[in-house]
Amino acid sequence: MPTSCRRHHGPFGSTRLAASLAVALVLSVLAALPLSARAGADLHKIQHVVIILQENRSFDHYFGTFPGADGIPTDGSGNFTVCSPDPRTGICVKPYHAGDIADLGGPHGHSNEVADVDGGKMDGFVGQFVQQECALHPDTCQTEPAGVMAYHDAREIPNYWTYARQFVLQDRLFEPVSSWSLPAHLYIVSAWSARCSRLADPTSCVSWVGNVPRQARTNYAWTDLTYLLHKNGVSWAYYGVSPSSGLIATPNMWNPLLQFTTVIQNKQTGNIQDTSAFCQAAQNGTLPAVSWVVPDMPVSEHPNSQQPPSVGEAYVTSLINAIMQGPNWNSTAIFLTWDDWGGFYDHVVPPVVDGNGYGIRVPGLVISPYARQGYIDHQTLSFDAYLKLIEDLFLGGQRLDPATDGRPDPRPTVRENASQLGDLAQDFNFSQAPRAPLLLPTDAPPPGCANGAHHGAAHRTPRYPTYRSPTQTSADLVDPDD
C-alpha cells in the first residue's frame, strides 16, 4: 500500500476514533427517542396552540396535485389513474379541475363513508352522490355533474398553497371518526364521540358515529380536554360566531362545548366567545394557551354555504394574519384543518384505530415561526394528535385516560396513545430563529379579522345570504332523527 494511503492511528488516533464512536452512539440513542422527547424544553417555545377548523374538504380535493404530496395517482404521462363509477352512465369518472365555484359536495354520514371507502377500493363517491341526488331531486339528478370528483389548486386557493409551500403540509391527516361534522367536532375537543343515557353521568356514554339524536345533544357527559385544562389552570377559549354578533351564528353542531357537562359544572361557558374576541386577543397579545376557532356558514367552505373556496380562504387568512401581526406570533403554533371530507374524493384508505375511525383524509397545515419550511409530513395523524401535543405542552403528558384522568368514562381507546399516531413535534425546527410573519392578501368577510384587529360594529353585518342549496341535502343540516 502506498505510504500516503496508510492510516497511522497511534494513541491520538485511537482517542479520536473512540470519541467519534461515542458521539455516534449518543446520536443514535437520541435518534431513537420520540422527537417530542428530543425537543425537550424547546417544545415549550410554543405557548399558544390555535386550531382553526373549517368544513368539508378532502385532501385530494384541495392538495391532490401538490408537488411531493401523496396526491391523486397518475401514470408516467401525468394522467389520473383513479376514478369512481357513475351508475347513471356506466362511466368511471376521473378527477377534474374546477374553478373558483361553489362546490356541491356529497353525502358524508357514517354509512356514506363506508360506501365511499368500499372495502378499500375508494370508489364509492360518485355512486353516493347520485343516490342522494336522485332521492331528493329525481327530475334533475340524471344531469347533475359529479362534483365530488372535482379538485382545486393554487389557482383557486393560492394562500392555502402558499402556506403549504412555506410551512408544513400534512398529507396523512385523517378525520378521527368515520362520520360527519358533529362527531368530528366532538373528537377535536374530547377524543371521542358518544351519546349518554343519563344526564351528567360519564359512565352512561357509548360510542356513537351516526346522527346523534337531538335529545342527546344537550348531554355530552363524557370527559373532554377542557376538564383537564381547567383542572391544571391552563387557559382556553372556543371562538365562533355568536347570535348577538349581527351575523349568522355558528351552528350548534360546530360548537358542542356549550353542552359538555364539564364545561357547565366548571362554570367555563364564558370561555366560548365570539370570533371578534379572538381577533382582539390576537391583536393585544392575550391569546389563551389553547384556542379553537370555528366559522359561521358563509365562510365555512361547507358546500351549503353556496360560496366558492376563496371566500373561506380569505376569512382564514385574516385569522392567521391577525396572529402574525400580534405579540404572540413568536410563541404560537397554528393548526388548520377541515372537519370531514364532505363527500369529496380521496384515494387513500383510512387506517383503522378502533370501531369509530379513522375517517377519510382531510387537509392539514401547520403554521408557526418554528414550523419547518416547505415540509410535507407523511406521518399518520388525526385530530387526536392535536390533543396529544396540547397535553404534552401544558399538562405534563396527562391523557384523556379513564384510568388516570380522575373522571372515568367508557371510551374504547385512549386515542392520544394509539400506536399509529404520529408526533406533531416533527413538524417543528426549534433550532431555527423564529420566522418572520408571512402576511398574505385577503379581502376577508366578517367574521374575519380586519388587519389583525377585530371588526367594529359597522362591519358586523351579514354580507352573504345563507340558504339551502336546491340540489343538496347535507347530514350537517338535516338530521334524520328530527
PDB file of N, CA and C in Angstrom, residues 446-481:
ATOM      1  N   PRO A 446     -66.702  39.419   7.230  1.00  0.00           N
ATOM      2  CA  PRO A 446     -66.970  39.035   8.611  1.00  0.00           C
ATOM      3  C   PRO A 446     -67.327  37.557   8.649  1.00  0.00           C
ATOM      4  N   PRO A 447     -66.936  36.807   9.685  1.00  0.00           N
ATOM      5  CA  PRO A 447     -66.365  37.282  10.935  1.00  0.00           C
ATOM      6  C   PRO A 447     -64.836  37.263  10.968  1.00  0.00           C
ATOM      7  N   GLY A 448     -64.164  37.483   9.853  1.00  0.00           N
ATOM      8  CA  GLY A 448     -62.709  37.508   9.853  1.00  0.00           C
ATOM      9  C   GLY A 448     -62.158  38.704  10.594  1.00  0.00           C
ATOM     10  N   CYS A 449     -60.842  38.719  10.755  1.00  0.00           N
ATOM     11  CA  CYS A 449     -60.164  39.814  11.442  1.00  0.00           C
ATOM     12  C   CYS A 449     -59.686  40.835  10.410  1.00  0.00           C
ATOM     13  N   ALA A 450     -59.949  42.098  10.630  1.00  0.00           N
ATOM     14  CA  ALA A 450     -59.518  43.155   9.720  1.00  0.00           C
ATOM     15  C   ALA A 450     -58.153  43.655  10.153  1.00  0.00           C
ATOM     16  N   ASN A 451     -57.123  43.390   9.309  1.00  0.00           N
ATOM     17  CA  ASN A 451     -55.764  43.854   9.588  1.00  0.00           C
ATOM     18  C   ASN A 451     -55.278  43.424  10.964  1.00  0.00           C
ATOM     19  N   GLY A 452     -55.685  42.206  11.354  1.00  0.00           N
ATOM     20  CA  GLY A 452     -55.232  41.682  12.634  1.00  0.00           C
ATOM     21  C   GLY A 452     -56.069  42.148  13.810  1.00  0.00           C
ATOM     22  N   ALA A 453     -57.002  43.068  13.595  1.00  0.00           N
ATOM     23  CA  ALA A 453     -57.834  43.573  14.684  1.00  0.00           C
ATOM     24  C   ALA A 453     -59.271  43.099  14.492  1.00  0.00           C
ATOM     25  N   HIS A 454     -60.077  43.229  15.519  1.00  0.00           N
ATOM     26  CA  HIS A 454     -61.472  42.806  15.411  1.00  0.00           C
ATOM     27  C   HIS A 454     -62.260  43.833  14.599  1.00  0.00           C
ATOM     28  N   HIS A 455     -63.351  43.393  14.034  1.00  0.00           N
ATOM     29  CA  HIS A 455     -64.216  44.286  13.279  1.00  0.00           C
ATOM     30  C   HIS A 455     -64.972  45.205  14.224  1.00  0.00           C
ATOM     31  N   GLY A 456     -65.151  46.410  13.804  1.00  0.00           N
ATOM     32  CA  GLY A 456     -66.004  47.323  14.547  1.00  0.00           C
ATOM     33  C   GLY A 456     -67.467  47.032  14.261  1.00  0.00           C
ATOM     34  N   ALA A 457     -68.339  47.712  14.961  1.00  0.00           N
ATOM     35  CA  ALA A 457     -69.768  47.433  14.835  1.00  0.00           C
ATOM     36  C   ALA A 457     -70.267  47.636  13.406  1.00  0.00           C
ATOM     37  N   ALA A 458     -69.656  48.589  12.708  1.00  0.00           N
ATOM     38  CA  ALA A 458     -70.127  48.868  11.353  1.00  0.00           C
ATOM     39  C   ALA A 458     -69.905  47.701  10.415  1.00  0.00           C
ATOM     40  N   HIS A 459     -68.962  46.828  10.775  1.00  0.00           N
ATOM     41  CA  HIS A 459     -68.661  45.690   9.918  1.00  0.00           C
ATOM     42  C   HIS A 459     -69.456  44.447  10.299  1.00  0.00           C
ATOM     43  N   ARG A 460     -70.107  44.466  11.434  1.00  0.00           N
ATOM     44  CA  ARG A 460     -70.724  43.248  11.953  1.00  0.00           C
ATOM     45  C   ARG A 460     -72.113  43.061  11.372  1.00  0.00           C
ATOM     46  N   THR A 461     -72.207  43.020  10.069  1.00  0.00           N
ATOM     47  CA  THR A 461     -73.480  42.787   9.402  1.00  0.00           C
ATOM     48  C   THR A 461     -73.300  41.700   8.368  1.00  0.00           C
ATOM     49  N   PRO A 462     -74.331  40.920   8.081  1.00  0.00           N
ATOM     50  CA  PRO A 462     -74.188  39.841   7.111  1.00  0.00           C
ATOM     51  C   PRO A 462     -73.842  40.372   5.721  1.00  0.00           C
ATOM     52  N   ARG A 463     -72.906  39.703   5.074  1.00  0.00           N
ATOM     53  CA  ARG A 463     -72.572  40.058   3.702  1.00  0.00           C
ATOM     54  C   ARG A 463     -73.048  39.016   2.711  1.00  0.00           C
ATOM     55  N   TYR A 464     -73.340  37.824   3.197  1.00  0.00           N
ATOM     56  CA  TYR A 464     -73.735  36.745   2.306  1.00  0.00           C
ATOM     57  C   TYR A 464     -75.027  36.124   2.808  1.00  0.00           C
ATOM     58  N   PRO A 465     -75.932  35.793   1.922  1.00  0.00           N
ATOM     59  CA  PRO A 465     -77.142  35.105   2.353  1.00  0.00           C
ATOM     60  C   PRO A 465     -76.823  33.667   2.727  1.00  0.00           C
ATOM     61  N   THR A 466     -77.626  33.070   3.532  1.00  0.00           N
ATOM     62  CA  THR A 466     -77.468  31.651   3.819  1.00  0.00           C
ATOM     63  C   THR A 466     -78.806  30.967   3.546  1.00  0.00           C
ATOM     64  N   TYR A 467     -78.766  29.954   2.748  1.00  0.00           N
ATOM     65  CA  TYR A 467     -79.972  29.206   2.426  1.00  0.00           C
ATOM     66  C   TYR A 467     -79.548  27.852   1.890  1.00  0.00           C
ATOM     67  N   ARG A 468     -80.495  26.963   1.820  1.00  0.00           N
ATOM     68  CA  ARG A 468     -80.170  25.609   1.420  1.00  0.00           C
ATOM     69  C   ARG A 468     -80.018  25.539  -0.081  1.00  0.00           C
ATOM     70  N   SER A 469     -78.997  24.787  -0.517  1.00  0.00           N
ATOM     71  CA  SER A 469     -78.817  24.565  -1.943  1.00  0.00           C
ATOM     72  C   SER A 469     -79.995  23.772  -2.487  1.00  0.00           C
ATOM     73  N   PRO A 470     -80.511  24.124  -3.650  1.00  0.00           N
ATOM     74  CA  PRO A 470     -81.638  23.371  -4.212  1.00  0.00           C
ATOM     75  C   PRO A 470     -81.242  21.976  -4.671  1.00  0.00           C
ATOM     76  N   THR A 471     -79.947  21.682  -4.688  1.00  0.00           N
ATOM     77  CA  THR A 471     -79.513  20.381  -5.203  1.00  0.00           C
ATOM     78  C   THR A 471     -78.770  19.564  -4.165  1.00  0.00           C
ATOM     79  N   GLN A 472     -78.839  19.959  -2.900  1.00  0.00           N
ATOM     80  CA  GLN A 472     -78.110  19.193  -1.904  1.00  0.00           C
ATOM     81  C   GLN A 472     -78.832  19.170  -0.578  1.00  0.00           C
ATOM     82  N   THR A 473     -78.815  18.020   0.050  1.00  0.00           N
ATOM     83  CA  THR A 473     -79.185  17.897   1.449  1.00  0.00           C
ATOM     84  C   THR A 473     -77.983  17.338   2.171  1.00  0.00           C
ATOM     85  N   SER A 474     -77.603  17.959   3.248  1.00  0.00           N
ATOM     86  CA  SER A 474     -76.436  17.533   3.999  1.00  0.00           C
ATOM     87  C   SER A 474     -76.864  17.038   5.362  1.00  0.00           C
ATOM     88  N   ALA A 475     -76.233  15.952   5.809  1.00  0.00           N
ATOM     89  CA  ALA A 475     -76.499  15.478   7.169  1.00  0.00           C
ATOM     90  C   ALA A 475     -76.109  16.521   8.191  1.00  0.00           C
ATOM     91  N   ASP A 476     -75.247  17.477   7.789  1.00  0.00           N
ATOM     92  CA  ASP A 476     -74.863  18.527   8.720  1.00  0.00           C
ATOM     93  C   ASP A 476     -76.063  19.377   9.123  1.00  0.00           C
ATOM     94  N   LEU A 477     -77.032  19.556   8.208  1.00  0.00           N
ATOM     95  CA  LEU A 477     -78.127  20.474   8.482  1.00  0.00           C
ATOM     96  C   LEU A 477     -79.475  19.773   8.580  1.00  0.00           C
ATOM     97  N   VAL A 478     -79.587  18.579   8.099  1.00  0.00           N
ATOM     98  CA  VAL A 478     -80.839  17.827   8.162  1.00  0.00           C
ATOM     99  C   VAL A 478     -80.575  16.518   8.908  1.00  0.00           C
ATOM    100  N   ASP A 479     -81.154  16.386  10.049  1.00  0.00           N
ATOM    101  CA  ASP A 479     -80.931  15.209  10.883  1.00  0.00           C
ATOM    102  C   ASP A 479     -82.092  14.249  10.705  1.00  0.00           C
ATOM    103  N   PRO A 480     -81.840  13.014  10.284  1.00  0.00           N
ATOM    104  CA  PRO A 480     -82.944  12.071  10.083  1.00  0.00           C
ATOM    105  C   PRO A 480     -83.671  11.710  11.354  1.00  0.00           C
ATOM    106  N   ASP A 481     -83.079  12.044  12.504  1.00  0.00           N
ATOM    107  CA  ASP A 481     -83.762  11.777  13.758  1.00  0.00           C
ATOM    108  C   ASP A 481     -84.773  12.850  14.109  1.00  0.00           C
TER     109      ASP A 481
END
